[in-house]
Short mmCIF file of C-alpha atoms in Angstrom, two decimals:
data_model
loop_
_atom_site.label_atom_id
_atom_site.label_comp_id
_atom_site.label_asym_id
_atom_site.label_seq_id
_atom_site.Cartn_x
_atom_site.Cartn_y
_atom_site.Cartn_z
CA MET A 11 0.06 0.18 0.08
CA ARG A 12 2.89 2.62 1.02
CA GLY A 13 4.41 1.78 -2.61
CA PHE A 14 1.10 2.82 -4.62
CA LYS A 15 0.89 5.93 -2.49
CA SER A 16 4.35 7.05 -3.89
CA ALA A 17 4.02 5.45 -7.04
CA GLN A 18 0.43 7.75 -6.75
CA SER A 19 2.48 10.96 -5.37
CA LYS A 20 5.44 10.78 -8.26
CA ALA A 21 2.23 10.18 -11.05
CA SER A 22 0.84 13.59 -9.41
CA GLU A 23 4.02 15.64 -9.31
CA THR A 24 5.34 14.44 -12.79
CA TRP A 25 1.64 15.64 -14.09
CA SER A 26 1.56 18.89 -12.51
CA CYS A 27 5.27 19.20 -13.68
CA LYS A 28 3.89 19.03 -17.39
CA VAL A 29 0.39 21.19 -16.41
CA LEU A 30 3.03 24.09 -15.46
CA THR A 31 5.44 23.73 -18.33
CA LEU A 32 2.45 23.83 -21.07
CA PRO A 33 3.13 26.43 -23.39
CA SER A 34 1.75 30.19 -22.70
CA TYR A 35 -0.25 30.13 -25.87
CA LEU A 36 -2.02 26.65 -24.62
CA LEU A 37 -2.20 28.20 -20.93
CA GLU A 38 -3.89 31.27 -22.31
CA ASP A 39 -6.63 29.07 -24.50
CA ILE A 40 -6.69 26.97 -21.58
CA PHE A 41 -8.14 30.08 -19.46
CA ASN A 42 -10.43 31.57 -21.68
CA ARG A 43 -12.23 28.79 -22.47
CA LEU A 44 -12.65 28.79 -18.17
CA GLU A 45 -14.29 32.18 -18.62
CA ILE A 46 -15.97 32.01 -15.46
CA ALA A 47 -14.31 35.11 -13.60
CA SER A 48 -14.01 32.80 -10.38
CA ALA A 49 -12.78 29.73 -11.99
CA ILE A 50 -9.82 31.95 -13.53
CA ALA A 51 -9.32 33.44 -10.28
CA ILE A 52 -8.85 29.71 -8.38
CA ALA A 53 -6.62 28.52 -11.65
CA SER A 54 -4.52 31.74 -11.08
CA CYS A 55 -3.62 31.29 -7.92
CA ALA A 56 -1.64 27.40 -8.96
CA CYS A 57 1.78 28.96 -10.13
CA ARG A 58 3.33 31.74 -11.86
CA SER A 59 2.14 30.65 -15.66
CA PHE A 60 -0.88 30.15 -14.17
CA ARG A 61 -0.85 33.22 -13.00
CA GLU A 62 0.49 35.41 -15.98
CA ALA A 63 -1.90 33.85 -18.02
CA GLY A 64 -4.94 34.99 -16.30
CA ARG A 65 -3.97 38.46 -16.59
CA ARG A 66 -3.96 37.89 -20.82
CA VAL A 67 -7.03 36.07 -20.93
CA GLN A 68 -9.49 37.64 -23.41
CA SER A 69 -12.46 36.34 -22.17
CA ILE A 70 -14.41 36.35 -18.81
CA ARG A 71 -17.71 36.52 -16.74
CA LEU A 72 -18.01 38.21 -14.14
CA ILE A 73 -21.19 37.16 -12.04
CA CYS A 74 -23.37 38.63 -8.79
CA LEU A 75 -24.27 35.58 -6.52
CA SER A 76 -27.44 36.53 -4.79
CA LYS A 77 -25.65 35.22 -1.68
CA TYR A 78 -23.07 37.84 -1.59
CA HIS A 79 -24.88 40.40 -2.55
CA GLU A 80 -28.00 40.31 0.35
CA ILE A 81 -24.88 39.90 2.52
CA ALA A 82 -23.24 42.93 1.09
CA ARG A 83 -26.71 44.63 1.37
CA ALA A 84 -27.46 43.78 5.24
CA GLY A 85 -23.51 44.86 6.34
CA VAL A 86 -24.49 48.33 4.86
CA THR A 87 -28.24 49.33 5.35
CA SER A 88 -28.69 47.10 8.50
CA ASN A 89 -25.54 48.29 10.23
CA PRO A 90 -23.26 50.79 8.41
CA PRO A 91 -19.75 50.95 9.23
CA SER A 92 -17.82 53.00 10.44
CA THR A 93 -14.73 51.45 8.88
CA LEU A 94 -14.61 49.61 6.00
CA THR A 95 -11.09 48.09 4.68
CA LEU A 96 -10.86 45.80 1.67
CA LYS A 97 -8.40 43.02 3.17
CA ASP A 98 -7.34 39.34 2.27
CA GLY A 99 -5.40 37.22 4.03
CA LYS A 100 -2.64 38.45 4.47
CA GLY A 101 -3.21 42.23 5.02
CA GLU A 102 -5.22 45.40 3.19
CA SER A 103 -4.42 44.56 -0.51
CA SER A 104 -6.75 42.95 -3.29
CA ALA A 105 -8.80 39.21 -2.63
CA SER A 106 -6.37 36.20 -2.73
CA GLY A 107 -6.26 32.51 -1.29
CA ALA A 108 -8.92 31.17 -0.41
CA GLU A 109 -11.60 34.42 -0.99
CA ALA A 110 -10.23 34.29 -4.61
CA SER A 111 -11.29 30.96 -5.06
CA LYS A 112 -15.15 32.07 -4.42
CA GLY A 113 -14.50 34.73 -6.92
CA VAL A 114 -15.26 37.18 -4.20
CA THR A 115 -13.38 40.04 -2.58
CA GLN A 116 -13.12 40.96 1.29
CA PHE A 117 -14.52 43.63 3.30
CA VAL A 118 -14.31 43.92 6.99
CA SER A 119 -16.74 46.38 8.70
CA SER A 120 -15.75 47.54 11.90
CA ASP A 121 -18.49 48.95 15.10
CA ASP A 122 -16.96 50.95 17.34
CA GLU A 123 -20.00 50.49 19.95
CA SER A 124 -19.63 46.12 19.43
CA GLY A 125 -16.01 45.85 18.06
CA ASP A 126 -17.12 43.13 15.54
CA GLU A 127 -16.34 42.39 12.35
CA ARG A 128 -18.13 41.37 9.69
CA ILE A 129 -16.47 40.34 6.18
CA PHE A 130 -19.27 40.92 2.74
CA VAL A 131 -17.98 41.47 -0.51
CA VAL A 132 -19.18 44.73 -2.80
CA PHE A 133 -19.51 43.24 -6.05
CA ARG A 134 -18.49 46.34 -8.12
CA GLU A 135 -15.41 46.54 -6.29
CA VAL A 136 -15.11 43.13 -7.63
CA VAL A 137 -15.39 44.23 -11.08
CA VAL A 138 -13.30 47.39 -10.79
CA GLY A 139 -10.66 45.61 -9.35
CA PHE A 140 -10.62 42.03 -11.63
CA LEU A 141 -10.89 44.23 -14.63
CA GLN A 142 -7.66 46.86 -14.12
CA LYS A 143 -5.64 44.14 -14.32
CA LYS A 144 -6.69 42.06 -17.40
CA PRO A 145 -4.85 44.67 -20.35
CA ASN A 146 -6.07 41.78 -23.31
CA LEU A 147 -9.40 41.49 -22.86
CA VAL A 148 -11.55 41.28 -26.39
CA GLN A 149 -15.42 39.50 -24.28
CA LEU A 150 -16.93 40.73 -21.13
CA ARG A 151 -19.96 39.77 -19.84
CA ILE A 152 -21.30 41.13 -16.21
CA GLU A 153 -24.74 40.09 -14.39
CA ILE A 154 -26.75 40.09 -12.19
CA GLU A 155 -27.59 36.08 -11.66
CA ALA A 156 -30.88 34.88 -12.61
CA GLU A 157 -32.16 34.51 -8.68
CA LEU A 158 -31.26 38.05 -7.65
CA GLN A 159 -33.22 39.08 -10.69
CA SER A 160 -36.49 38.15 -9.14
CA HIS A 161 -35.75 40.17 -5.77
CA PRO A 162 -37.32 43.61 -6.25
CA VAL A 163 -35.21 46.75 -4.17
CA PRO A 164 -36.82 48.33 -1.19
CA GLU A 165 -38.20 51.19 -2.22
CA THR A 166 -35.60 52.93 0.64
CA GLU A 167 -32.54 51.68 -0.72
CA ARG A 168 -33.53 52.79 -4.42
CA THR A 169 -31.24 56.27 -3.82
CA ARG A 170 -28.27 53.82 -3.55
CA THR A 171 -25.35 53.14 -6.05
CA ASP A 172 -23.70 50.35 -4.82
CA PHE A 173 -25.43 47.56 -6.89
CA TRP A 174 -26.50 49.10 -10.16
CA LEU A 175 -24.05 47.78 -12.86
CA SER A 176 -24.86 50.67 -15.24
CA ASP A 177 -24.03 53.16 -12.81
CA PRO A 178 -21.96 55.90 -14.52
CA GLN A 179 -18.95 56.87 -12.01
CA HIS A 180 -18.87 52.88 -11.45
CA LEU A 181 -18.34 52.41 -15.62
CA LYS A 182 -16.05 54.94 -16.01
CA ARG A 183 -13.95 53.05 -13.32
CA TRP A 184 -13.35 50.28 -14.91
CA VAL A 185 -14.32 51.41 -18.80
CA PRO A 186 -10.88 52.93 -19.39
CA SER A 187 -8.97 50.56 -18.33
CA VAL A 188 -10.11 48.13 -21.57
CA ARG A 189 -10.39 50.48 -23.55
CA SER A 190 -8.09 49.73 -26.05
CA THR A 191 -8.80 45.77 -26.56
CA LEU A 192 -12.52 45.16 -25.70
CA LYS A 193 -14.49 44.10 -28.74
CA HIS A 194 -18.41 42.41 -27.16
CA LEU A 195 -19.68 43.47 -24.07
CA CYS A 196 -22.88 42.48 -22.05
CA ILE A 197 -24.35 43.70 -19.01
CA VAL A 198 -27.41 42.45 -16.94
CA ASP A 199 -28.87 44.91 -14.93
CA TYR A 200 -30.55 44.39 -11.45
CA GLY A 201 -33.82 43.56 -12.66
CA GLN A 202 -36.96 45.30 -13.91
CA GLN A 203 -36.39 48.02 -11.42
CA ALA A 204 -33.15 49.20 -12.42
CA ILE A 205 -35.54 51.20 -14.94
CA VAL A 206 -35.83 53.76 -12.30
CA ARG A 207 -32.12 54.88 -12.73
CA ARG A 208 -30.88 56.80 -15.55
CA THR A 209 -27.88 55.62 -17.19
CA THR A 210 -25.31 57.25 -19.71
CA ILE A 211 -23.82 54.00 -20.65
CA LEU A 212 -24.00 54.99 -24.08
CA ALA A 213 -22.37 57.98 -23.86
CA VAL A 214 -19.40 56.47 -21.71
CA LEU A 215 -18.87 53.30 -23.72
CA SER A 216 -18.36 55.70 -27.26
CA GLN A 217 -15.83 57.95 -25.48
CA ASN A 218 -13.77 54.93 -24.79
CA CYS A 219 -14.80 51.66 -26.02
CA LYS A 220 -14.10 52.39 -30.02
CA LEU A 221 -13.20 48.94 -30.71
CA LEU A 222 -16.48 47.42 -29.60
CA MET A 223 -18.47 45.08 -32.13
CA THR A 224 -21.29 43.78 -30.39
CA LEU A 225 -23.13 45.47 -27.83
CA ASP A 226 -25.91 43.31 -25.34
CA LEU A 227 -27.70 45.88 -22.59
CA ARG A 228 -30.05 44.88 -20.80
CA ASN A 229 -32.60 45.72 -17.84
CA MET A 230 -31.43 49.55 -17.60
CA PHE A 231 -32.96 53.22 -18.19
CA ILE A 232 -30.73 54.62 -21.01
CA ASP A 233 -30.24 58.65 -21.80
CA SER A 234 -28.72 58.16 -24.91
CA THR A 235 -27.55 62.24 -24.65
CA GLY A 236 -24.47 62.51 -25.40
CA LEU A 237 -23.57 59.53 -27.66
CA GLU A 238 -20.86 59.64 -29.90
CA ASP A 239 -19.83 57.53 -33.21
CA MET A 240 -19.38 54.06 -32.51
CA PRO A 241 -18.18 52.89 -36.55
CA SER A 242 -17.22 49.46 -35.33
CA VAL A 243 -20.24 48.11 -33.57
CA VAL A 244 -22.28 45.53 -35.96
CA SER A 245 -24.74 44.10 -33.17
CA PHE A 246 -26.72 46.20 -30.72
CA THR A 247 -29.26 44.58 -28.60
CA LEU A 248 -30.80 45.61 -25.73
CA ARG A 249 -33.61 43.63 -23.78
CA CYS A 250 -36.25 45.22 -21.20
CA VAL A 251 -35.42 48.60 -20.96
CA LYS A 252 -35.98 52.21 -20.45
CA VAL A 253 -34.94 54.59 -22.94
CA THR A 254 -34.97 58.52 -23.62
CA GLY A 255 -37.79 59.08 -26.57
CA ASP A 256 -35.02 60.02 -29.35
CA THR A 257 -32.86 56.94 -28.63
CA LEU A 258 -33.77 55.48 -31.96
CA GLN A 259 -32.27 58.56 -34.08
CA HIS A 260 -29.30 58.44 -31.71
CA ILE A 261 -28.78 54.65 -33.00
CA ASN A 262 -29.42 55.73 -36.44
CA ALA A 263 -26.69 58.63 -36.59
CA HIS A 264 -23.93 56.94 -34.14
CA MET A 265 -23.68 53.34 -35.05
CA ARG A 266 -23.77 53.72 -38.95
CA ASN A 267 -22.69 50.09 -39.57
CA LEU A 268 -24.78 48.22 -38.17
CA LYS A 269 -25.71 44.53 -39.31
CA THR A 270 -27.77 43.46 -36.44
CA LEU A 271 -30.21 45.57 -34.14
CA ALA A 272 -32.63 43.73 -31.58
CA LEU A 273 -34.80 45.82 -29.66
CA LEU A 274 -36.95 43.50 -27.25
CA GLY A 275 -39.45 45.00 -24.57
CA VAL A 276 -38.23 48.26 -24.96
CA PHE A 277 -40.15 51.22 -23.62
CA GLY A 278 -39.97 55.24 -24.10
CA VAL A 279 -39.25 55.24 -27.85
CA THR A 280 -41.86 58.53 -29.27
CA HIS A 281 -39.97 58.02 -33.09
CA GLY A 282 -37.00 56.20 -35.14
CA ASN A 283 -35.74 56.93 -39.05
CA LEU A 284 -33.78 53.95 -39.71
CA ASP A 285 -31.88 54.01 -43.09
CA PHE A 286 -29.32 51.57 -42.18
CA PRO A 287 -27.03 50.78 -45.38
CA HIS A 288 -25.92 47.15 -44.01
CA MET A 289 -28.41 45.80 -41.85
CA LYS A 290 -29.04 42.14 -42.63
CA VAL A 291 -31.42 41.59 -39.48
CA LEU A 292 -33.99 43.52 -37.22
CA CYS A 293 -35.98 42.84 -34.33
CA LEU A 294 -38.61 45.85 -33.76
CA GLY A 295 -40.24 45.33 -30.01
CA LEU A 296 -41.52 48.25 -28.54
CA SER A 297 -43.61 48.04 -25.50
CA THR A 298 -44.94 51.95 -25.99
CA VAL A 299 -46.79 53.27 -28.66
CA ALA A 300 -44.46 55.34 -31.15
CA ARG A 301 -45.61 57.90 -33.18
CA GLU A 302 -43.86 57.66 -36.50
CA VAL A 303 -41.26 54.71 -37.42
CA SER A 304 -39.92 54.72 -40.25
CA MET A 305 -37.07 52.16 -42.07
CA HIS A 306 -35.36 52.28 -45.39
CA LEU A 307 -33.00 49.12 -45.05
CA PRO A 308 -32.08 48.42 -48.70
CA SER A 309 -30.11 45.45 -47.22
CA LEU A 310 -32.22 44.02 -44.86
CA VAL A 311 -33.05 40.04 -45.09
CA LYS A 312 -35.10 39.39 -41.46
CA LEU A 313 -37.24 41.78 -40.17
CA GLN A 314 -39.51 40.82 -36.58
CA LEU A 315 -41.90 42.96 -36.05
CA LYS A 316 -43.24 41.97 -32.22
CA MET A 317 -45.07 45.20 -30.60
CA LEU A 318 -47.26 47.67 -29.97
CA CYS A 319 -48.14 49.43 -33.31
CA PRO A 320 -46.72 52.79 -34.00
CA GLU A 321 -49.45 55.90 -35.27
CA ARG A 322 -47.53 55.52 -38.45
CA LEU A 323 -45.02 52.91 -39.44
CA THR A 324 -43.56 52.52 -42.85
CA VAL A 325 -41.30 49.89 -43.95
CA THR A 326 -38.94 50.16 -47.34
CA ALA A 327 -36.49 46.62 -47.31
CA SER A 328 -36.41 45.86 -51.15
CA ASP A 329 -34.11 42.52 -50.07
CA LEU A 330 -36.28 40.89 -47.20
CA LYS A 331 -36.70 37.63 -47.21
CA PHE A 332 -38.11 36.75 -43.82
CA MET A 333 -40.39 38.37 -41.77
CA ALA A 334 -42.37 38.01 -38.53
CA PHE A 335 -45.29 39.78 -38.14
CA ASN A 336 -47.07 40.02 -35.03
CA LEU A 337 -48.70 43.68 -35.12
CA ASP A 338 -52.15 44.31 -33.43
CA ILE A 339 -52.81 47.41 -36.07
CA ARG A 340 -55.46 49.78 -34.21
CA GLU A 341 -57.82 52.24 -36.70
CA ILE A 342 -56.02 54.93 -36.07
CA SER A 343 -52.38 53.26 -37.21
CA LYS A 344 -51.19 53.22 -40.78
CA VAL A 345 -48.65 50.61 -41.38
CA GLU A 346 -47.36 51.00 -45.23
CA PHE A 347 -45.11 48.23 -46.79
CA LYS A 348 -42.60 49.29 -49.57
CA ASP A 349 -40.78 47.29 -52.17
CA LEU A 350 -41.59 43.99 -50.18
CA ARG A 351 -41.72 41.54 -53.25
CA LYS A 352 -39.13 38.68 -52.04
CA LEU A 353 -40.58 37.46 -48.98
CA GLN A 354 -39.71 33.71 -48.92
CA GLU A 355 -40.92 33.31 -45.23
CA LEU A 356 -43.71 34.75 -43.01
CA LEU A 357 -44.87 34.43 -39.52
CA TYR A 358 -48.21 36.15 -38.86
CA GLY A 359 -50.11 36.54 -35.72
CA ALA A 360 -51.77 39.02 -35.47
CA SER A 361 -55.90 40.24 -34.79
CA SER A 362 -56.42 41.22 -38.16
CA PHE A 363 -55.97 39.25 -41.66
CA GLU A 364 -56.22 42.68 -43.46
CA THR A 365 -52.04 43.42 -43.95
CA LEU A 366 -51.80 39.72 -44.31
CA LEU A 367 -53.28 39.41 -47.89
CA LYS A 368 -51.96 42.34 -48.97
CA ILE A 369 -48.75 40.70 -48.25
CA VAL A 370 -49.71 37.88 -49.92
CA ALA A 371 -50.69 39.72 -52.68
CA ALA A 372 -47.42 40.99 -53.37
CA ASN A 373 -45.26 38.66 -52.50
CA PRO A 374 -46.73 35.06 -54.55
CA ASN A 375 -43.19 33.42 -54.49
CA LEU A 376 -43.59 32.78 -50.51
CA GLU A 377 -43.12 29.52 -49.63
CA LYS A 378 -43.04 28.89 -45.84
CA LEU A 379 -45.74 30.74 -43.89
CA PHE A 380 -46.52 30.30 -39.99
CA LEU A 381 -50.67 31.83 -39.09
CA ASP A 382 -51.86 32.85 -35.83
CA ILE A 383 -54.36 34.95 -34.01
CA PRO A 384 -53.42 36.28 -30.19
CA CYS A 385 -56.19 34.98 -28.52
CA MET A 386 -54.72 32.21 -26.15
CA ALA A 387 -53.73 33.24 -23.09
CA LEU A 388 -50.85 31.20 -21.46
CA GLY A 389 -48.98 31.61 -17.97
CA GLU A 390 -45.86 31.84 -17.73
CA ASP A 391 -45.59 28.35 -16.56
CA GLY A 392 -47.06 27.70 -20.20
CA LYS A 393 -50.50 26.71 -18.42
CA TRP A 394 -53.68 27.20 -20.20
CA LEU A 395 -55.55 30.22 -18.90
CA GLY A 396 -58.21 30.44 -21.42
CA VAL A 397 -59.17 32.63 -24.59
CA LEU A 398 -58.79 36.31 -24.65
CA LYS A 399 -62.14 38.50 -24.83
CA GLY A 400 -62.18 40.83 -27.32
CA ILE A 401 -60.25 39.60 -30.28
CA PRO A 402 -61.93 38.30 -33.11
CA ILE A 403 -61.85 34.73 -33.83
CA THR A 404 -61.88 34.56 -37.22
CA LEU A 405 -60.57 32.77 -40.29
CA PRO A 406 -58.06 34.02 -42.70
CA SER A 407 -59.46 34.11 -46.88
CA PHE A 408 -57.56 30.51 -47.49
CA LYS A 409 -58.78 31.52 -51.10
CA GLN A 410 -56.60 34.59 -51.64
CA LEU A 411 -53.58 32.23 -50.21
CA LEU A 412 -53.94 29.95 -53.45
CA MET A 413 -51.84 32.50 -55.53
CA CYS A 414 -49.06 31.27 -53.51
CA GLU A 415 -48.22 28.57 -56.26
CA ARG A 416 -44.47 27.85 -54.05
CA LEU A 417 -46.00 27.55 -50.76
CA GLU A 418 -44.63 24.28 -49.59
CA VAL A 419 -44.70 24.61 -45.45
CA LEU A 420 -48.08 25.90 -43.54
CA ASN A 421 -47.17 26.00 -39.71
CA VAL A 422 -50.49 26.78 -37.80
CA GLY A 423 -50.63 28.63 -34.79
CA PRO A 424 -53.06 27.66 -31.67
CA GLY A 425 -54.88 30.29 -32.22
CA LEU A 426 -55.84 29.93 -35.70
CA TRP A 427 -56.17 26.42 -34.52
CA HIS A 428 -59.44 27.51 -32.07
CA SER A 429 -60.75 29.89 -34.82
CA MET A 430 -61.18 26.64 -36.57
CA GLU A 431 -63.31 24.76 -34.08
CA GLU A 432 -65.10 28.05 -33.65
CA ASN A 433 -65.43 28.24 -37.30
CA LEU A 434 -66.16 24.47 -38.31
CA GLY A 435 -69.27 25.16 -41.45
CA GLN A 436 -67.16 28.08 -42.60
CA LEU A 437 -64.06 25.86 -42.94
CA SER A 438 -65.98 23.30 -44.50
CA THR A 439 -67.31 25.18 -47.24
CA VAL A 440 -63.67 25.65 -49.06
CA GLU A 441 -63.13 23.47 -51.88
CA LYS A 442 -58.92 24.24 -52.80
CA TRP A 443 -56.23 24.41 -50.29
CA PRO A 444 -52.91 25.89 -51.29
CA PRO A 445 -50.26 23.51 -52.08
CA PHE A 446 -48.40 23.48 -49.00
CA LYS A 447 -47.22 19.70 -48.54
CA ARG A 448 -45.35 19.93 -44.88
CA LEU A 449 -48.07 20.97 -41.89
CA THR A 450 -47.42 21.66 -38.65
CA LEU A 451 -50.47 22.48 -36.09
CA HIS A 452 -50.53 23.98 -32.59
CA MET A 453 -53.56 23.22 -30.75
CA ILE A 454 -55.29 23.22 -27.63
CA PRO A 455 -58.39 20.95 -28.47
CA GLN A 456 -61.71 21.54 -26.85
CA ASN A 457 -63.67 18.73 -28.75
CA LEU A 458 -62.39 15.83 -30.41
CA ASP A 459 -65.21 15.39 -32.82
CA ILE A 460 -64.42 18.89 -33.71
CA CYS A 461 -61.12 18.10 -34.16
CA VAL A 462 -60.96 15.01 -35.91
CA ALA A 463 -63.27 16.90 -38.38
CA ILE A 464 -60.52 19.87 -39.17
CA LEU A 465 -58.13 17.24 -39.39
CA ARG A 466 -60.07 15.85 -42.10
CA ILE A 467 -60.25 18.75 -43.99
CA LEU A 468 -56.61 19.68 -44.01
CA LEU A 469 -54.61 16.35 -43.96
CA LYS A 470 -55.04 15.79 -48.08
CA PRO A 471 -53.58 13.32 -50.08
CA GLY A 472 -50.40 15.46 -51.16
CA LEU A 473 -49.09 15.95 -47.90
CA VAL A 474 -46.09 14.85 -47.70
CA ALA A 475 -44.97 15.49 -43.87
CA LEU A 476 -47.30 16.41 -40.45
CA LYS A 477 -46.36 17.82 -37.30
CA ILE A 478 -48.84 17.61 -34.80
CA CYS A 479 -47.99 19.87 -31.39
CA VAL A 480 -50.74 19.48 -28.67
CA HIS A 481 -50.82 21.77 -25.18
CA THR A 482 -50.10 19.09 -22.26
CA HIS A 483 -53.15 21.13 -20.76
CA SER A 484 -55.77 20.44 -23.18
CA LEU A 485 -59.19 18.59 -22.32
CA ILE A 486 -57.94 16.06 -24.64
CA SER A 487 -55.28 14.36 -23.87
CA TYR A 488 -52.51 14.05 -26.11
CA GLU A 489 -52.82 10.08 -26.47
CA THR A 490 -56.39 10.63 -27.77
CA ILE A 491 -55.33 13.42 -30.59
CA VAL A 492 -52.44 11.16 -31.88
CA SER A 493 -54.09 8.14 -32.37
CA ALA A 494 -57.34 9.96 -34.01
CA VAL A 495 -54.34 11.45 -36.52
CA LYS A 496 -52.79 7.87 -36.64
CA GLU A 497 -56.05 6.55 -38.25
CA ILE A 498 -56.63 9.46 -41.30
CA VAL A 499 -53.53 8.76 -42.31
CA SER A 500 -52.84 5.25 -42.08
CA HIS A 501 -54.24 5.25 -45.59
CA PHE A 502 -51.20 8.12 -47.05
CA GLY A 503 -47.99 6.30 -49.24
CA GLN A 504 -44.98 5.33 -47.32
CA ASP A 505 -43.36 8.28 -47.93
CA PHE A 506 -46.00 10.04 -45.78
CA ARG A 507 -43.87 11.14 -42.34
CA PHE A 508 -45.85 11.88 -39.29
CA GLU A 509 -44.81 13.34 -36.35
CA SER A 510 -46.34 14.06 -32.61
CA GLN A 511 -45.04 16.17 -29.63
CA PRO A 512 -46.82 17.34 -26.35
CA TRP A 513 -46.02 21.72 -26.45
CA THR A 514 -46.80 24.28 -22.83
CA LYS A 515 -44.59 27.28 -23.83
CA SER A 516 -43.15 27.63 -27.19
CA LEU A 517 -44.53 26.78 -30.81
CA ASP A 518 -42.11 24.63 -32.76
CA PHE A 519 -40.75 27.28 -35.43
CA SER A 520 -38.00 24.57 -36.41
CA CYS A 521 -38.40 24.57 -40.73
CA PHE A 522 -38.35 28.35 -40.75
CA SER A 523 -34.98 30.61 -40.03
CA PHE A 524 -36.01 32.53 -37.08
#
């Protein structure tokens, strides 16, 4: 046994020596793959070569953990310290040893009355200290972890700045240290409550990070005042943010080389004129009603409109091939598509099919089509809550879809399926169907007999592929529906393909390019 342990020890020493003598380029590759700041901190403690590889790391992800944040808040808000000292195991300096292995910077607060010391962390200090020693940083993600995102900020603490990642003064402490190398940045601030604090983050970044190519900002209130030219930015994402009304204009003026722009859950836009010459992908998700939004995007290939409809919306995109249209057009709104004649795929989910027919008439070469009515209410967990009131439960004019002679795929959403159940008599009068060969049906079936009747209408002999998606909270079981479908298609040819699956939250768009 003693000999075995000795051999094992020698093998371990030999392995350690080999690891410690790895070429620098290989060590750097390993550290870049670690990515998480705590893992980089742990590895950097091993030896000098590891420490140097950690210093030269190019990709880092810093995560504010809920437990550290709550300890810090309790330490500052419940019992404000009379002294605050950054400390490690050896003295006053940056974190090392065991605390470095946790990715944590220690702060010790002393109470004059009790003399007790309590250790807590201030995440923003960790960010500043960590990034100031990374001269080669190219890719950075700083975020509040998901568990902490759901915690509301108490009203009494909303004026504090110790945990707001988008606070301008905090940004100015670390951004200059990465200005000459940083190309990709994502910052996820502290939940939706972060939108109560205005930040000039775009001004800070545009003044410092001229090499920045991709930028992703979430959960903050962005004031675009002071934004300077950012010619290297090709991809910009805003998610769950509030902005000042003219932000679209500022983006259009100072990010001229954008190829991808995604605005998801964005509040506050009042107007915008977008005319990016190189833009390929645009996702416009405005959560407040703008007065006017116009687009003249000659290179645009993909467009997603999922928002509250502006009073006036104009889209000019001569090369557009893929479009998702989820827009409730109000009576006072005017929506106009110009020079839109190359569409190949259309995902259409709106309460009116009037715009659908205009799009189809101008694009008879459509190959793939998704149709839905946004009338089915689902909870956050995907549970079906019922049918929304006030939304017209109508059918599109399938006769006008006949002009789409190249239509290969038809994908039906759960709202349209419900409309088919409600309008079975009208559906039965359709004499000729568009020439689709692949059919996907998303359903929350209410009546088995009606369901079978619709299936017999839709499942025509020319069909080569069928996919049935049955909601997990349907009144009719998944197994019952699948059994009924199998009976209907039992006489179809051997080349016919049938798939089925339950669904809860996500619809199946696998055959589309989005």
